[in-house]
Structures are given as structure tokens and as C-alpha cells.
XYZ file of C-alpha atoms in Angstrom:
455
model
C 0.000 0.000 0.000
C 2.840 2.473 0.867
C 4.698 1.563 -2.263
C 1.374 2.439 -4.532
C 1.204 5.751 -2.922
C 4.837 6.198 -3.521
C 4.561 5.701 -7.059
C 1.178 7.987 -7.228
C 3.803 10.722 -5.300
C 6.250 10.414 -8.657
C 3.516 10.664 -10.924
C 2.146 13.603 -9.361
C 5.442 15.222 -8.951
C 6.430 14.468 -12.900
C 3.716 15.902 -13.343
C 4.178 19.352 -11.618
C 7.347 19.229 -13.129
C 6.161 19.039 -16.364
C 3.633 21.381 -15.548
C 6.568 24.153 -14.102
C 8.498 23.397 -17.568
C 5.229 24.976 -19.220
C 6.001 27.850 -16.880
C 8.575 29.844 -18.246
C 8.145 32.401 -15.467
C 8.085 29.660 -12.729
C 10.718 29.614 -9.733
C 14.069 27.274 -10.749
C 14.284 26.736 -6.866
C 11.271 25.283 -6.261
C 12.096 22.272 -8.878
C 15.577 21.928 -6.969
C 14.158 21.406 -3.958
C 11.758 19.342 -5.502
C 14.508 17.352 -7.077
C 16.041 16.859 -4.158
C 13.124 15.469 -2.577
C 12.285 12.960 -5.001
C 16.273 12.283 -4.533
C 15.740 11.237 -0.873
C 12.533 9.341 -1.582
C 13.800 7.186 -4.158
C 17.140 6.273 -1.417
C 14.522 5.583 1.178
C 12.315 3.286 -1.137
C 15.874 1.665 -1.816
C 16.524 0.790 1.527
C 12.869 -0.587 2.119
C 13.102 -3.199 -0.565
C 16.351 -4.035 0.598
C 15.343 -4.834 3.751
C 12.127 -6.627 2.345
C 14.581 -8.967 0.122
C 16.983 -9.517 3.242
C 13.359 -10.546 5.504
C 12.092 -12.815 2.584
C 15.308 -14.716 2.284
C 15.710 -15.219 5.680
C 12.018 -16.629 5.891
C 12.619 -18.769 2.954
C 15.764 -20.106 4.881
C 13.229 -20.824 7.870
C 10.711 -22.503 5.716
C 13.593 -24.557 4.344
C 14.797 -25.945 7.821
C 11.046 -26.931 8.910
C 10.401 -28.496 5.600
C 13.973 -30.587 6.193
C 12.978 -31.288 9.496
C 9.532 -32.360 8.557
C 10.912 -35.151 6.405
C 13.762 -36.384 8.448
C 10.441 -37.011 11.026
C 8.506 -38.340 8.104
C 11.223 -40.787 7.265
C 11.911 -41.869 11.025
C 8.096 -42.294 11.621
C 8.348 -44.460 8.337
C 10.945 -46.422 9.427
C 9.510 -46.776 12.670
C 6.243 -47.797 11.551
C 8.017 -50.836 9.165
C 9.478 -52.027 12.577
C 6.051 -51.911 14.214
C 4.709 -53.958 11.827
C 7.181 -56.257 11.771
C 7.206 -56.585 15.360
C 2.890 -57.270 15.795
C 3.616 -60.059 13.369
C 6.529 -61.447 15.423
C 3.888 -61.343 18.393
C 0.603 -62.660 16.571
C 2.663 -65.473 15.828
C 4.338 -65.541 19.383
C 0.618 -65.671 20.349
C -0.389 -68.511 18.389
C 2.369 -70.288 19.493
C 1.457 -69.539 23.228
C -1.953 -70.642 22.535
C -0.979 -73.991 21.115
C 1.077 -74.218 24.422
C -1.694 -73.298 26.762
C -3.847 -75.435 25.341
C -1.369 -78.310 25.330
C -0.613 -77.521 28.628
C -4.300 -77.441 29.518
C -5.262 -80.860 28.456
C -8.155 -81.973 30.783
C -8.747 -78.570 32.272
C -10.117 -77.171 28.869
C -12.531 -80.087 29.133
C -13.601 -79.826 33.083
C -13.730 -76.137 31.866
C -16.692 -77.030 28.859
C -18.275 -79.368 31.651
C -18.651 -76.873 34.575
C -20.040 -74.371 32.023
C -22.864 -76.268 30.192
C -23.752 -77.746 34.177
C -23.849 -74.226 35.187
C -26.133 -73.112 31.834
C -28.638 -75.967 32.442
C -28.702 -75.694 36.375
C -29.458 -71.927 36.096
C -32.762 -72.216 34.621
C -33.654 -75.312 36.920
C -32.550 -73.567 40.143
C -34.550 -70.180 39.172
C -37.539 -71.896 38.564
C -37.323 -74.335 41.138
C -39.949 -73.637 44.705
C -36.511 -73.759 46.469
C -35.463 -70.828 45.614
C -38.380 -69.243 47.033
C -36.908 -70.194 50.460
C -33.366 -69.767 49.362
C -33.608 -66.759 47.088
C -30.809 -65.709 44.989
C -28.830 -69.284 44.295
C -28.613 -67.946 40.941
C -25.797 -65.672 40.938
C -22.731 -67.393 41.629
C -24.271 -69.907 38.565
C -24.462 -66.790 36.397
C -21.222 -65.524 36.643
C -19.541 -69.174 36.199
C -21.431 -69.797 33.089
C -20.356 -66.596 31.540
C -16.742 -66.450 32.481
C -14.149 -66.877 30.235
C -11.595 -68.699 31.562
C -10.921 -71.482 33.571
C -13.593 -71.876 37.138
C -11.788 -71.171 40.649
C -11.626 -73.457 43.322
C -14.548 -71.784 45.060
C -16.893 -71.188 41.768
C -16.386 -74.800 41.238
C -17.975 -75.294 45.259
C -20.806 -72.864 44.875
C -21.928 -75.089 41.521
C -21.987 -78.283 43.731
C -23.353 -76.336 46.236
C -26.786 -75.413 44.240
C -27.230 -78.849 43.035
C -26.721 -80.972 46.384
C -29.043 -78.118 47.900
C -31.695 -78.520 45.101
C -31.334 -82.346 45.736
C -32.133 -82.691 49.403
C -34.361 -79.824 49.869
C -36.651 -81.424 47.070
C -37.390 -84.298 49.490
C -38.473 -81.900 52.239
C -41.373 -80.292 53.769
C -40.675 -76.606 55.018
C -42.159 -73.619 56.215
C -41.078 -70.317 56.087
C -41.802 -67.148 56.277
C -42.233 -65.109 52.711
C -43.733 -62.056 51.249
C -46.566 -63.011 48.846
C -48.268 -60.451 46.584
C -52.060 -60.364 46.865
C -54.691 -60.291 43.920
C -55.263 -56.259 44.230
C -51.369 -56.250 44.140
C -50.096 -55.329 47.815
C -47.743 -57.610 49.208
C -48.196 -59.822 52.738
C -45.706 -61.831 54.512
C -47.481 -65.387 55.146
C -46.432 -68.789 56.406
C -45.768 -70.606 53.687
C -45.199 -74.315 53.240
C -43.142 -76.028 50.496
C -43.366 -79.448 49.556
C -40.593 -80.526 47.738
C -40.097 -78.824 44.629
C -44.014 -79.734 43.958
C -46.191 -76.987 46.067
C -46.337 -73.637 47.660
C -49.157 -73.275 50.177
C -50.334 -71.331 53.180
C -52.985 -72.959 55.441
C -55.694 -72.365 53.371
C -54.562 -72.529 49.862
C -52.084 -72.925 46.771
C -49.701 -70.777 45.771
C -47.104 -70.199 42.797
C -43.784 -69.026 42.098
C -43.812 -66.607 39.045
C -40.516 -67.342 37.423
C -40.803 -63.847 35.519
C -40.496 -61.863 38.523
C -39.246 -64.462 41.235
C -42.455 -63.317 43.270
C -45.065 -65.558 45.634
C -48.422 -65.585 44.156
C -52.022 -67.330 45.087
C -53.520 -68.567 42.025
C -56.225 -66.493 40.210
C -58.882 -68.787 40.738
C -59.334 -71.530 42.997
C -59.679 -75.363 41.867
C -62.008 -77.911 42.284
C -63.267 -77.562 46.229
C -61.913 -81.127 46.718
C -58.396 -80.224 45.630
C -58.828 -76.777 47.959
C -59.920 -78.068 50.559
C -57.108 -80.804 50.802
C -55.051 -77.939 51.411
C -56.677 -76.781 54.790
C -57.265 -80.383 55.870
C -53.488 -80.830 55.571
C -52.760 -78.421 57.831
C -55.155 -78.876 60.082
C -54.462 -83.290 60.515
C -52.996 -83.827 63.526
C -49.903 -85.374 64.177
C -49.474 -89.077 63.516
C -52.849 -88.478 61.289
C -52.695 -89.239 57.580
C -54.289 -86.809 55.651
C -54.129 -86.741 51.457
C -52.722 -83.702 49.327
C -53.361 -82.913 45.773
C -49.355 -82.193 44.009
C -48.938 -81.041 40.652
C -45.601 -82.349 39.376
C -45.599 -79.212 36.908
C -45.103 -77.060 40.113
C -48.713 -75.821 39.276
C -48.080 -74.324 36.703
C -49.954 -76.714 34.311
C -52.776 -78.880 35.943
C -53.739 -76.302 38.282
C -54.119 -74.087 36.121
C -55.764 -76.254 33.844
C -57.965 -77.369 36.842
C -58.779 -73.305 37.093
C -60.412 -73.492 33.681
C -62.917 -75.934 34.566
C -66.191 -74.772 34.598
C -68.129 -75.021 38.194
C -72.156 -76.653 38.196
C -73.577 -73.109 38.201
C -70.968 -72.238 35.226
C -72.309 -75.762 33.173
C -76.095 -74.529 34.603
C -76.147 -71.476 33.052
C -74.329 -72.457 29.950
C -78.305 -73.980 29.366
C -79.760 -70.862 28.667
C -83.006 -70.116 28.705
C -84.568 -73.786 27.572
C -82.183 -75.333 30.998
C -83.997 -72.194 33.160
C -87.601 -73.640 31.626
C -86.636 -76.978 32.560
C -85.708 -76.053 36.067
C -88.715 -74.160 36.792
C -90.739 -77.848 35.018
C -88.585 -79.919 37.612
C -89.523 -77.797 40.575
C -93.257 -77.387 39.850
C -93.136 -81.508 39.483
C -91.017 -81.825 42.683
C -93.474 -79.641 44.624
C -96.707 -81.402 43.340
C -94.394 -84.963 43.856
C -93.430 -83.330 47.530
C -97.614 -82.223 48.225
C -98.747 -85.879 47.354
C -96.579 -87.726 49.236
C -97.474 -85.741 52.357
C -101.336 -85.951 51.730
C -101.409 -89.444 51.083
C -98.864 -90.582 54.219
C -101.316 -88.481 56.224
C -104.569 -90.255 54.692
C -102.461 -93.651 54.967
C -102.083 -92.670 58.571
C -105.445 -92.034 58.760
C -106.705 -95.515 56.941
C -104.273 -97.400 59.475
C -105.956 -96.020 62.677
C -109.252 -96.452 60.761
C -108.784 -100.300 60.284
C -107.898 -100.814 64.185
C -111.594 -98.866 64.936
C -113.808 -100.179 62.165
C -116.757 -99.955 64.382
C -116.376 -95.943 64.648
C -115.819 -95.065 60.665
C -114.712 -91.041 60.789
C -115.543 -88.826 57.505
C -111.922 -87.591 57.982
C -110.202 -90.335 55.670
C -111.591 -92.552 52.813
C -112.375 -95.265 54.540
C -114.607 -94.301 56.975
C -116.336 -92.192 54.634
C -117.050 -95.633 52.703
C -117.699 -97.259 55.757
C -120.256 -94.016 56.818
C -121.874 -95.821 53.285
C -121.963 -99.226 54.059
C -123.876 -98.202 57.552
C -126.379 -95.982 55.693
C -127.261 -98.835 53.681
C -127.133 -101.598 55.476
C -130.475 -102.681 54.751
C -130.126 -102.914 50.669
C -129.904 -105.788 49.020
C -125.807 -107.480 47.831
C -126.059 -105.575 44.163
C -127.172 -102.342 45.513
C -124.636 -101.832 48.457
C -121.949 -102.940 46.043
C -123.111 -100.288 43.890
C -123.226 -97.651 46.418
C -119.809 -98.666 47.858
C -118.412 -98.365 44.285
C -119.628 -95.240 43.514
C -117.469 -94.263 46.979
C -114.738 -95.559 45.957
C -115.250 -93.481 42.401
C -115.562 -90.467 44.359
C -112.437 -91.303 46.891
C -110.138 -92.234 43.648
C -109.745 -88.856 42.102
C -108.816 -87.027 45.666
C -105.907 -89.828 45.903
C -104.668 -89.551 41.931
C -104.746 -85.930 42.110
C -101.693 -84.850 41.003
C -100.094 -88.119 39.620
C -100.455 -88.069 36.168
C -98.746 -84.224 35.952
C -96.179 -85.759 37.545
C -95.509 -88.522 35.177
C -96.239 -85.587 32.348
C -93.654 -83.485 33.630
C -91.198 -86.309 33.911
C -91.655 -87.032 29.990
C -91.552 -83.395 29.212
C -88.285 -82.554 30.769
C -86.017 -84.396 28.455
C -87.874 -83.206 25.553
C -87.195 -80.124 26.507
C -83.749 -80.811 26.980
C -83.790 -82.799 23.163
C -85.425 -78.915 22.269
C -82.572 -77.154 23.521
C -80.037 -79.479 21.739
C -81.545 -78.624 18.340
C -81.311 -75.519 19.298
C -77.582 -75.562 20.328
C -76.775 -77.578 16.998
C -78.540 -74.736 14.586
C -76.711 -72.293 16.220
C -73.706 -74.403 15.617
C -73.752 -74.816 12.258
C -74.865 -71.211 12.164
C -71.362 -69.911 13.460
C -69.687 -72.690 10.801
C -71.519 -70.876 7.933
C -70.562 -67.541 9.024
C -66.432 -67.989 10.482
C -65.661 -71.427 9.412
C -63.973 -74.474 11.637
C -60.818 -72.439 12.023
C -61.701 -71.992 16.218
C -63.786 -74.079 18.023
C -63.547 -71.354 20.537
C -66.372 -69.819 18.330
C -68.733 -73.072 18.807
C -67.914 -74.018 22.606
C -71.234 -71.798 23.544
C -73.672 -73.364 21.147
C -72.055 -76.952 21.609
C -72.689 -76.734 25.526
C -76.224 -75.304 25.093
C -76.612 -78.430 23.500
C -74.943 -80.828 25.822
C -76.066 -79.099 29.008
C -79.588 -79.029 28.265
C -79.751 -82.402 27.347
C -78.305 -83.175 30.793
C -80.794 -81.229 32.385
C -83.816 -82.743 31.086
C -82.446 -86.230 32.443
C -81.362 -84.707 35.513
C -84.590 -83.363 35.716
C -86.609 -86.311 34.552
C -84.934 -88.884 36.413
C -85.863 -87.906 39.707
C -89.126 -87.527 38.747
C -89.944 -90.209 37.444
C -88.859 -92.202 41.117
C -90.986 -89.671 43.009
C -94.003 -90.737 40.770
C -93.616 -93.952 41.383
C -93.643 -93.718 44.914
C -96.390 -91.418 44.467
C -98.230 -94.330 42.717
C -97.383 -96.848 45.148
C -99.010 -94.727 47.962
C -101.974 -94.245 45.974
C -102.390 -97.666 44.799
C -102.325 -98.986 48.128
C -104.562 -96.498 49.548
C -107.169 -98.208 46.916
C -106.471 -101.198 47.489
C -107.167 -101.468 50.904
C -110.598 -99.249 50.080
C -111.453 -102.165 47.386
C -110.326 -104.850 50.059
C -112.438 -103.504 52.346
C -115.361 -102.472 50.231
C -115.095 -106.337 49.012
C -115.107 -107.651 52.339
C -118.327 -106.005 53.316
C -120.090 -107.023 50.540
C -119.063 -110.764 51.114
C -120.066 -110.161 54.483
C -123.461 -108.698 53.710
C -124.358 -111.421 51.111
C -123.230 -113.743 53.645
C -125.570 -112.906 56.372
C -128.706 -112.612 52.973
C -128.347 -116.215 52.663
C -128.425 -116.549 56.506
């Protein structure tokens, strides 16, 4: 920048010169002076690109040495970088050759090595799901860190493995109780006395419980069993001692047949699957149990009756059938055979609907019921092979409800009919021999009357 506005200085002054040559009146000492100073200006601008060369060739010189430098370094690092290599493959093949040695040196131990780490794999997921751990929690751990190590199993890893499997083996032939937290259904958590059998069962006094493998946690199942199998559990506890009492054990530590027992539907869950046709038949089979229930009590009271009756024939009482026949027999005494047998016949007519009453409805209800039941099994099989039109056979799921409607309420017809049709023979029975003893009688006194006509 300062050498531009040098050479604009020259310029300018060239020009003035030029410009005072014009002049012829101009003053000859200004352009001396003026020479003069262009005189010092051009020594000075001398001097300043002297200096400038000197300062460039010394930097040049600098750049030099760094650049010299820079490749001497280059070429050691080179060199030093062949001797690197050469030495990593003097080691990887030092290490191979170690290897070979340690492994020759190893022999058995590479093998007991293999062993103790597949026994350790396989014993980890036995010991976490086992019911032991829920007494001895955490046996996992030391098994964990043997089966994923990488070299060869200490002393004392080697003890904790035979450890976990001697304790799994004797505590599976053991009944203990202990103390544990268990987490309830609306998810708070309770410590309870709990009792382990074997590696079979967790219970408290009063029921089963599980071990949820997912999150090592006591837990009562969802839904009780079968009351049978429930109930084993408090009879158990309660037996005394010496007593032998039975326990229900799930080899699959409940996880499967209890479970599987949970599923099973309960009586109401198999009555209801009936639907409306098994609530009709109920209502059928109570109306024919109550008429059944009225007629046996009516006639064991007029049986009564008839049995006190026969001990006092003398005294005939309008309170039962036969002494109201009797009451006929002493009203006409005087008629001849034919017409007392008539009049104790029509008696016995008029007695013999008050002790039928009621029979035949039984007997019709008892024929009903399982047609009803038959009813409500076509009706389970249309809708069956309703839902098989419309989603196929691909889930039974689908035709479980309409295949019970048809099973169940085919069951309750018989269950309903069954019964019924014992209570109305019993029924009949009662009746029957109600009139026979009124036609034994009523035959007797006409023998007797036609006895004492010939007389």
C-alpha cells in the first residue's frame, strides 16, 4: 500500500514538473528542492526493498529448515512404523504359538472347563424356577457368573456349583415352612407362612400358591380349583400329628394342571351355559317336585289315617276314605248285595280322584323334561352350524357356547326327569295302596253282607 502511494507521489510530482516546464516564469528553486526530494525518496524506497529482500530470504531459509525437518520425522516415523509392523507379526505369531502351548498344557482342564459351564447353563434355569429358591432366594448368581466367564472356574466357583445342586437335591425331598412375602390379587404384598413341599407346592394354610418365574415373586392362584383339591389344602394343615391326611401335588409345580384345573367350569358355570330352555326346565322340575313333595305328604297323612281307621272299624270317621265308605256301608245296610256294592263303588269313584290328584302331571312333567332338553339341543346344533356358515372351523372357541347349550340341556332334562320319574312312582305306590285297601275292604263287606242274605 505504501509503495502504490509512492509511485502515485512520482507521478504527481512528474507531473508538476512538467507542468513548471510549461512555466517559463516559474521559480528554478522550487524544482531543486523538488529534485532533491524525489532524490531522498527514491534512497529511502531503496533501503525498504532491501530490507524486504533480506526478511524474505531469511524466511525462505526458515521454511527450508522446517520443511527438512519435517521429512527427516517423516522418514523416522516411516521407518519406525516398518518395525512396528514387523514386530505385531513377530507377536501374533508368538501368540499362536502360546496358545498352542496353553492349550497343550491345559489338556483336561479345557474339558472340566466345557463341563462346569454347560452344568452351570442348564442348572441356572432349573434352580430359578425351582420352589426352592423361594426359600433360598438368589442361588442364581454365583451360577451366572460361572457360566459366563471366560476362563478357567476357581476353586470356590467350582464349590458354589456343587453347592446349588446338592441343595436342590435334598431340599426337594423336604417339607418346610417359612416365612415369605406373597403379593395379593389387588397387588399389595403380605408376609405369610408358607409351606413347600418338595419342589411340587407352595401353600399357606388355606390354599395354593405359585412361584412366578418372571419376577421371582409368591403368588395365590387367580382362581381356585375344584373344592376337593382346595380343601385338601386346609385339611393338611389342620391333621394332627401321627394323622394321615391326602394332598393334591402337581408335578408341573402348578403351573400346568392347576391351572388347567382353574379353567374348569363349576355346576352353576355348566347350569347357566343352558340358557333359557335349561332355566324352563328347572322351573318344570320344581313345579313336578313340589306337586311330587304335596302328594306324598297328603297321602302318608290319609295312609295314617286308613291305618288307625282299620284298628276302629266300628267308629268309621268322615276324615279319611275309609270311613267315609264305611259311613256308606252303615247308611245302607239294609239294601240288598247288588245295591250296596253299587253304592260302595260309587265311593270308591268319588275317593279315587282325591288320591290320583296330582299323579299323572307328575308322570307328564317327567316325559316333558327331556324333551325339553332334546329342544334345547336342536337348538344348540342350529346355532352351531350357524357360526360354521358364518367364520368357518378355524376356532372351536367360536362353537364351545352353542355346543354346551346343546350338551347341558340335554343333561338337564335327564337330571330333571330322572328324579321324577322315582318320586311318581312312589307317588303311585301310595296311591295304589290307599285303593287297594278301600277295594279290600269295600269287598269284604259285601261278602259279608251277602253272607248274612243267605243266613
Amino acid at each position: 500500500m505504501k509503495l502504490v502511494f509512492k509511485s502515485m507521489l512520482i507521478a504527481a510530482a512528474v507531473t508538476l514538473s512538467a507542468g513548471i516546464a510549461f512555466n517559463a516564469t516559474a521559480d528554478t528553486g522550487k524544482l531543486d528542492q523538488l529534485l532533491e526530494q524525489l532524490k531522498k525518496e527514491r534512497t529511502v524506497e531503496g533501503r525498504v526493498n532491501q530490507d524486504r529482500e533480506k526478511a524474505f530470504l531469511a524466511d525462505r531459509a526458515a521454511q527450508q529448515s522446517l520443511l527438512n525437518t519435517a521429512k527427516k520425522q517423516f522418514s523416522d516415523e516411516e521407518g519406525r512404523g516398518k518395525r512396528l509392523q514387523k514386530e505385531y507379526a513377530d507377536n501374533d505369531i508368538l501368540i499362536g504359538q502360546k496358545q498352542q502351548e496353553l492349550e497343550s498344557a491345559l489338556g483336561t482342564m479345557g474339558e472340566l472347563f466345557g463341563v462346569v459351564r454347560q452344568s452351570a447353563n442348564q442348572s441356572i434355569g432349573t434352580i430359578t424356577g425351582s420352589l426352592v429358591s423361594a426359600q433360598y432366594p438368589g442361588r442364581d448368581v454365583p451360577l451366572r457368573s460361572v457360566a459366563s466367564a471366560t476362563e478357567l472356574p476357581t476353586l470356590s466357583q467350582m464349590e458354589d456349583l456343587w453347592m446349588a445342586l446338592l441343595t436342590e437335591m435334598t431340599e426337594s425331598g423336604k417339607i418346610a415352612d417359612f416365612d415369605a412375602e406373597v403379593v395379593k390379587l389387588d397387588g399389595g404384598v403380605e408376609t405369610k407362612r408358607v409351606t413347600r413341599f418338595g419342589t411340587f407346592h407352595l401353600t399357606t394354610a388355606t390354599e395354593y400358591l405359585i412361584l412366578n418365574s418372571s419376577t421371582d415373586q409368591i403368588q395365590p392362584l387367580g382362581r381356585e380349583p375344584q373344592s376337593k383339591i382346595h380343601d385338601s389344602v386346609a385339611a393338611f394343615h389342620n391333621a394332627k400329628k401321627g394323622e394321615i391326611t391326602g394332598l393334591y401335588l402337581d408335578p408341573t409345580k402348578g403351573n400346568s394342571l392347576l391351572r388347567l384345573n382353574q379353567q374348569r367350569s363349576t355346576l352353576m358355570e355348566y347350569y347357566h351355559a343352558g340358557g333359557e330352555v335349561g332355566y324352563i326346565i328347572t322351573v318344570v322340575f320344581f313345579i313336578g317336585l313340589l306337586i311330587a313333595l304335596e302328594r306324598i305328604i297328603v297321602l302318608s297323612v290319609v295312609g295314617s289315617k286308613i291305618r288307625a281307621q282299620l284298628k276302629n272299624l266300628g267308629n268309621p270317621s268322615p276324615q279319611n276314605p275309609l270311613g267315609r265308605i264305611l259311613r256308606v256301608y252303615n247308611e245302607n245296610k239294609t239294601s240288598d248285595t247288588e245295591n250296596l256294592e253299587l253304592k260302595l263303588d260309587e265311593a270308591i269313584l268319588r275317593e279315587t280322584p282325591k288320591v290320583d290328584r296330582g299323579i299323572g302331571l307328575i308322570k307328564l312333567i317327567s316325559a316333558v323334561a327331556p324333551l325339553l332338553g332334546l329342544l334345547g339341543t336342536v337348538i344348540g346344533m342350529i346355532l352351531t352350524f350357524q357360526q360354521i356358515t358364518l367364520y368357518g372351523t378355524g376356532d372351536p372357541k367360536l362353537m364351545a357356547g352353542s355346543i354346551s347349550l346343546a350338551l347341558v340341556t340335554t343333561a338337564q332334562g335327564l337330571v330333571a326327569a330322572i328324579p321324577l320319574l322315582f318320586v311318581h312312582s312312589l307317588v303311585s305306590a301310595k296311591a295304589r295302596t290307599i285303593l287297594h285297601v278301600l277295594d279290600e275292604q269295600a269287598a269284604g263287606i259285601i261278602a259279608a253282607h251277602a253272607e248274612k242274605e243267605k243266613a
